Short mmCIF file of C-alpha atoms in Angstrom, two decimals:
data_model
loop_
_atom_site.label_atom_id
_atom_site.label_comp_id
_atom_site.label_asym_id
_atom_site.label_seq_id
_atom_site.Cartn_x
_atom_site.Cartn_y
_atom_site.Cartn_z
CA MET A 1 -15.62 435.89 41.46
CA HIS A 2 -14.37 436.89 44.90
CA TYR A 3 -11.47 438.80 43.26
CA LEU A 4 -13.76 440.87 41.03
CA ARG A 5 -16.21 441.54 43.82
CA THR A 6 -13.53 442.96 46.07
CA ILE A 7 -11.38 444.77 43.52
CA TYR A 8 -14.31 446.96 42.48
CA ASN A 9 -15.40 447.52 46.07
CA PRO A 10 -12.31 448.76 47.94
CA PRO A 11 -14.12 449.60 51.23
CA ALA A 12 -15.22 445.96 51.67
CA TYR A 13 -13.06 443.34 53.39
CA GLN A 14 -10.39 442.20 50.94
CA GLY A 15 -8.61 439.56 52.98
CA ALA A 16 -11.05 436.70 53.46
CA LYS A 17 -8.58 434.24 51.88
CA LYS A 18 -5.46 435.68 53.55
CA LYS A 19 -4.05 433.95 56.64
CA ARG A 20 -0.33 434.82 56.57
CA LYS A 21 1.66 438.08 56.20
CA TYR A 22 -1.45 440.16 55.82
CA PHE A 23 -3.16 443.15 57.43
CA GLU A 24 -6.28 445.19 56.78
CA GLY A 25 -7.43 448.25 58.66
CA TRP A 26 -10.12 450.93 58.41
CA TYR A 27 -9.36 454.47 59.58
CA HIS A 28 -12.17 456.69 60.92
CA LYS A 29 -11.26 460.30 61.65
CA HIS A 30 -13.59 462.69 63.47
CA VAL A 31 -13.23 466.43 64.05
CA SER A 32 -15.63 468.27 66.36
CA ALA A 33 -17.69 471.17 65.00
CA ASP A 34 -15.52 473.72 66.82
CA GLY A 35 -12.29 472.13 65.56
CA GLN A 36 -10.97 471.56 69.09
CA HIS A 37 -11.00 467.75 68.98
CA ALA A 38 -9.61 465.39 66.33
CA ILE A 39 -10.09 461.77 67.32
CA SER A 40 -9.40 458.79 65.06
CA VAL A 41 -10.25 455.13 65.51
CA ILE A 42 -8.73 452.26 63.50
CA GLY A 43 -10.18 448.78 63.45
CA GLY A 44 -8.49 445.88 61.72
CA ILE A 45 -7.02 442.40 61.50
CA SER A 46 -3.45 441.14 61.08
CA HIS A 47 -1.77 437.78 60.37
CA ASN A 48 2.01 437.48 60.82
CA GLU A 49 4.40 435.22 58.94
CA ASN A 50 3.81 432.44 61.48
CA LYS A 51 0.05 432.54 60.85
CA GLU A 52 -0.48 434.06 64.29
CA SER A 53 -3.47 436.38 64.03
CA GLN A 54 -5.09 439.12 66.01
CA ALA A 55 -7.76 441.75 65.59
CA PHE A 56 -7.17 445.24 66.96
CA ILE A 57 -8.54 448.67 67.67
CA GLN A 58 -6.22 451.68 67.78
CA ILE A 59 -7.20 455.12 69.06
CA ILE A 60 -5.44 458.38 68.21
CA ASP A 61 -6.12 461.73 69.85
CA GLY A 62 -4.83 464.24 67.33
CA GLU A 63 -4.75 467.17 69.75
CA SER A 64 -2.71 465.55 72.53
CA GLY A 65 -0.87 462.93 70.49
CA ARG A 66 -2.10 460.26 72.84
CA THR A 67 -2.53 456.79 71.32
CA ALA A 68 -3.89 453.49 72.65
CA TRP A 69 -3.78 449.96 71.24
CA ILE A 70 -6.32 447.29 72.17
CA PRO A 71 -5.70 443.75 70.82
CA PHE A 72 -8.40 441.10 70.34
CA LEU A 73 -8.43 437.44 69.48
CA ALA A 74 -8.69 436.90 65.74
CA GLU A 75 -11.99 435.08 66.29
CA ALA A 76 -13.49 438.38 67.44
CA PHE A 77 -13.17 439.77 63.91
CA VAL A 78 -16.22 439.26 61.66
CA ALA A 79 -16.58 441.00 58.28
CA CYS A 80 -19.35 441.13 55.72
CA PRO A 81 -17.99 439.91 52.34
CA ARG A 82 -19.95 442.36 50.16
CA SER A 83 -19.81 445.71 51.97
CA TYR A 84 -17.87 447.52 54.66
CA ASP A 85 -19.43 446.09 57.79
CA VAL A 86 -17.00 444.81 60.45
CA TRP A 87 -17.41 443.59 64.01
CA ILE A 88 -14.50 443.30 66.45
CA GLY A 89 -16.06 441.71 69.50
CA ASN A 90 -19.01 443.96 70.39
CA ASN A 91 -17.50 446.90 68.51
CA HIS A 92 -19.07 447.77 65.16
CA PHE A 93 -17.31 449.55 62.28
CA HIS A 94 -19.16 450.37 59.09
CA SER A 95 -19.61 453.09 56.48
CA ARG A 96 -22.53 454.78 58.31
CA GLY A 97 -20.87 455.07 61.71
CA LEU A 98 -19.23 453.15 64.53
CA THR A 99 -19.90 451.91 68.03
CA VAL A 100 -16.85 451.24 70.22
CA ASP A 101 -16.61 450.44 73.93
CA VAL A 102 -13.11 449.35 75.03
CA SER A 103 -10.80 449.78 77.98
CA ASN A 104 -7.42 448.68 79.28
CA ASP A 105 -4.75 450.03 81.61
CA GLU A 106 -4.10 452.92 79.23
CA ILE A 107 -7.57 454.18 78.36
CA THR A 108 -11.33 453.89 78.70
CA PHE A 109 -12.91 454.76 75.37
CA LYS A 110 -16.48 454.86 74.14
CA ALA A 111 -17.87 456.12 70.85
CA ASP A 112 -21.39 456.04 69.45
CA LEU A 113 -21.33 457.87 66.13
CA GLU A 114 -23.52 458.19 63.05
CA TYR A 115 -22.37 459.48 59.64
CA ASN A 116 -24.50 461.25 57.02
CA ASN A 117 -23.97 462.69 53.52
CA LEU A 118 -20.91 460.59 52.67
CA THR A 119 -18.69 461.84 49.82
CA ASP A 120 -17.66 459.09 47.46
CA LEU A 121 -14.70 459.09 45.08
CA GLN A 122 -15.70 460.39 41.65
CA ASN A 123 -14.66 459.08 38.23
CA ARG A 124 -14.42 455.39 39.04
CA SER A 125 -14.08 453.23 35.94
CA LEU A 126 -13.28 449.72 34.76
CA PHE A 127 -9.56 450.45 34.85
CA GLN A 128 -9.65 452.81 37.83
CA PRO A 129 -11.77 451.15 40.52
CA GLY A 130 -10.50 453.37 43.32
CA ILE A 131 -7.97 455.99 44.39
CA MET A 132 -5.04 453.79 43.32
CA GLY A 133 -6.18 453.81 39.68
CA TRP A 134 -4.64 451.06 37.57
CA TYR A 135 -2.05 450.40 40.29
CA ARG A 136 -4.81 448.42 41.99
CA PHE A 137 -4.20 445.71 39.38
CA VAL A 138 -0.41 445.55 39.95
CA PRO A 139 0.44 442.23 41.65
CA ARG A 140 2.66 441.79 44.68
CA MET A 141 2.44 445.35 45.95
CA GLU A 142 2.99 445.40 49.70
CA CYS A 143 0.24 447.92 50.45
CA TYR A 144 -3.05 448.97 48.81
CA HIS A 145 -5.10 452.04 49.69
CA GLY A 146 -8.81 452.80 49.50
CA ILE A 147 -11.11 455.77 50.17
CA VAL A 148 -14.41 455.10 51.94
CA SER A 149 -15.60 458.73 52.32
CA LEU A 150 -13.73 461.97 51.67
CA ASP A 151 -16.10 464.01 53.82
CA HIS A 152 -19.28 463.44 55.82
CA GLN A 153 -21.26 464.81 58.74
CA VAL A 154 -20.81 463.27 62.19
CA SER A 155 -23.23 463.13 65.11
CA GLY A 156 -22.99 461.42 68.48
CA THR A 157 -20.52 461.35 71.36
CA ILE A 158 -17.00 460.17 72.14
CA THR A 159 -15.88 459.59 75.75
CA ILE A 160 -12.19 459.27 76.64
CA ASP A 161 -11.75 458.38 80.32
CA ASP A 162 -13.92 460.94 82.13
CA THR A 163 -14.25 463.44 79.27
CA THR A 164 -17.18 463.33 76.85
CA VAL A 165 -17.02 465.20 73.55
CA ASN A 166 -20.19 466.09 71.68
CA MET A 167 -19.50 465.39 67.98
CA ASP A 168 -22.81 466.73 66.63
CA GLY A 169 -22.14 468.87 63.56
CA GLY A 170 -18.63 467.46 63.29
CA TYR A 171 -16.65 466.35 60.24
CA GLY A 172 -15.61 462.84 59.28
CA TYR A 173 -13.26 461.04 56.93
CA MET A 174 -12.72 457.32 56.23
CA GLU A 175 -10.02 455.38 54.39
CA LYS A 176 -8.34 451.98 54.59
CA ASP A 177 -5.12 450.10 53.86
CA TRP A 178 -4.45 446.42 53.26
CA GLY A 179 -1.62 444.16 52.15
CA ARG A 180 1.57 442.84 53.76
CA SER A 181 3.38 445.94 55.01
CA MET A 182 3.16 449.70 55.08
CA PRO A 183 5.77 451.48 52.90
CA ASN A 184 9.34 451.88 54.09
CA SER A 185 8.66 455.56 54.74
CA TRP A 186 5.75 457.84 54.02
CA ILE A 187 4.14 461.23 54.57
CA TRP A 188 0.36 461.36 54.96
CA PHE A 189 -1.90 464.38 55.35
CA GLN A 190 -5.66 464.85 55.57
CA THR A 191 -8.06 467.61 56.50
CA ASN A 192 -11.70 468.43 55.90
CA TYR A 193 -12.08 471.14 58.52
CA PHE A 194 -12.50 474.52 56.84
CA THR A 195 -14.40 477.43 58.39
CA ASP A 196 -15.88 478.77 55.11
CA ALA A 197 -16.50 475.70 52.93
CA ARG A 198 -17.11 471.95 52.88
CA ALA A 199 -13.92 470.62 51.35
CA SER A 200 -11.54 467.74 51.80
CA ILE A 201 -7.85 467.32 50.98
CA MET A 202 -5.64 464.29 51.46
CA PHE A 203 -2.32 463.18 50.13
CA SER A 204 0.09 460.29 50.62
CA LEU A 205 3.71 460.25 49.46
CA ALA A 206 5.69 457.06 49.97
CA ASP A 207 8.71 455.01 49.06
CA ILE A 208 6.87 452.00 47.73
CA PRO A 209 8.65 448.59 47.71
CA TRP A 210 7.88 446.39 44.72
CA MET A 211 9.61 443.15 43.75
CA SER A 212 13.31 443.64 44.62
CA SER A 213 13.30 447.43 44.31
CA SER A 214 11.15 450.45 45.22
CA PHE A 215 9.78 453.60 43.60
CA PRO A 216 8.45 456.93 44.86
CA GLY A 217 4.69 457.08 44.52
CA PHE A 218 2.06 459.60 45.55
CA LEU A 219 -1.62 460.28 45.41
CA ALA A 220 -3.52 463.42 46.35
CA ILE A 221 -7.12 464.46 46.01
CA CYS A 222 -8.84 467.79 46.58
CA HIS A 223 -12.63 467.77 46.88
CA THR A 224 -14.38 471.15 46.80
CA GLY A 225 -18.13 471.20 46.42
CA GLU A 226 -19.07 469.05 43.45
CA THR A 227 -15.58 468.79 41.90
CA GLN A 228 -12.62 466.54 42.66
CA GLN A 229 -9.08 466.98 41.42
CA ARG A 230 -6.63 464.04 41.55
CA PHE A 231 -2.87 464.42 41.53
CA THR A 232 -1.33 460.96 41.28
CA THR A 233 1.63 459.06 39.92
CA TYR A 234 -0.60 457.16 37.50
CA ASN A 235 -2.33 460.22 35.92
CA GLY A 236 0.83 462.12 35.07
CA ALA A 237 0.78 464.67 37.91
CA LYS A 238 4.07 465.92 39.35
CA ILE A 239 5.42 467.13 42.65
CA SER A 240 6.91 470.52 41.81
CA ALA A 241 8.13 471.38 45.34
CA ILE A 242 8.55 469.60 48.65
CA SER A 243 9.98 470.58 52.02
CA VAL A 244 9.82 468.38 55.13
CA GLY A 245 10.94 469.56 58.56
CA ASP A 246 10.55 468.28 62.07
CA THR A 247 7.29 470.22 62.61
CA ASN A 248 6.14 471.18 59.13
CA VAL A 249 5.63 469.90 55.61
CA ARG A 250 5.04 471.77 52.37
CA VAL A 251 4.20 469.98 49.15
CA GLU A 252 3.06 471.34 45.78
CA PHE A 253 1.28 469.04 43.32
CA VAL A 254 0.70 469.95 39.67
CA ASN A 255 -1.50 468.35 37.01
CA ASP A 256 -2.56 469.56 33.57
CA THR A 257 -5.05 472.08 34.91
CA HIS A 258 -4.50 472.74 38.61
CA VAL A 259 -1.92 473.27 41.34
CA LEU A 260 -2.50 472.01 44.91
CA THR A 261 -0.25 473.43 47.63
CA VAL A 262 -0.35 472.00 51.15
CA ASP A 263 1.53 473.85 53.91
CA ALA A 264 0.96 472.14 57.24
CA GLN A 265 2.28 472.49 60.76
CA SER A 266 2.34 469.65 63.31
CA SER A 267 1.60 469.83 67.01
CA ALA A 268 1.74 466.89 69.42
CA SER A 269 2.91 463.52 68.13
CA GLY A 270 2.20 459.93 69.12
CA THR A 271 3.19 456.38 68.26
CA LEU A 272 1.32 454.64 65.43
CA LEU A 273 1.59 450.88 65.20
CA ALA A 274 1.98 449.85 61.58
CA PRO A 275 2.27 446.45 59.87
CA GLN A 276 5.43 444.75 58.68
CA HIS A 277 4.74 441.39 57.01
CA GLY A 278 1.43 441.35 58.86
CA SER A 279 2.87 442.01 62.32
CA MET A 280 1.76 445.24 63.99
CA VAL A 281 5.00 446.84 65.21
#
């Protein structure tokens, strides 16, 4: 029963019965109304191969590339079994917003945010419960991916050290990953900041380990207005062009009816801690 309840509800906590070589994390991205600030917060839990566990909060400033990592005792992590509702100490992560108040030698960070008009994934079905499609049912994959909201409105404030950012009228995005390890290598892209439309685009391209081998897998989704187009390994889409440089990436996805071309430039970069066999390294 627990398996069915979680498999058809990807945003909810999947790892209640996992205590070794496991991680789960929720990614909240926020862009201010003027596009000048892009601040992401990740909350999660990890268990390494020795059953040593810790909860964590990670902060990423997309404009400066600054990152900060705040560990917690595993006992600080509390998750609702039926919906996305997670506490890490006094910090609250859920599908309608977040409240975070943390500090260490690197950073003092506070966020009190509310989300409205969430955009769910369309075309869910018995055999495609989420963005991974039928791959969600493949056993022993090292990493699973879920979408919580492709686009939503943000209100509230974020304070980093002595600087407070007003996020009223801003843009939000939420996703999550869980499993044992992130892929060996991957490219990930997401944006929902457009000056003339409410739209959201994300893609992930990765070398995915499975059993004793690996395979290249990708998923991309473009949401514009009321329509969503998926370009994924499991629905027969193809990558017709790809170019990756030190500061840019260009990828072209093709399905039976549409072409999605992403041409992106990078600015500052930072260090992202990612799981390997449950250890955040």
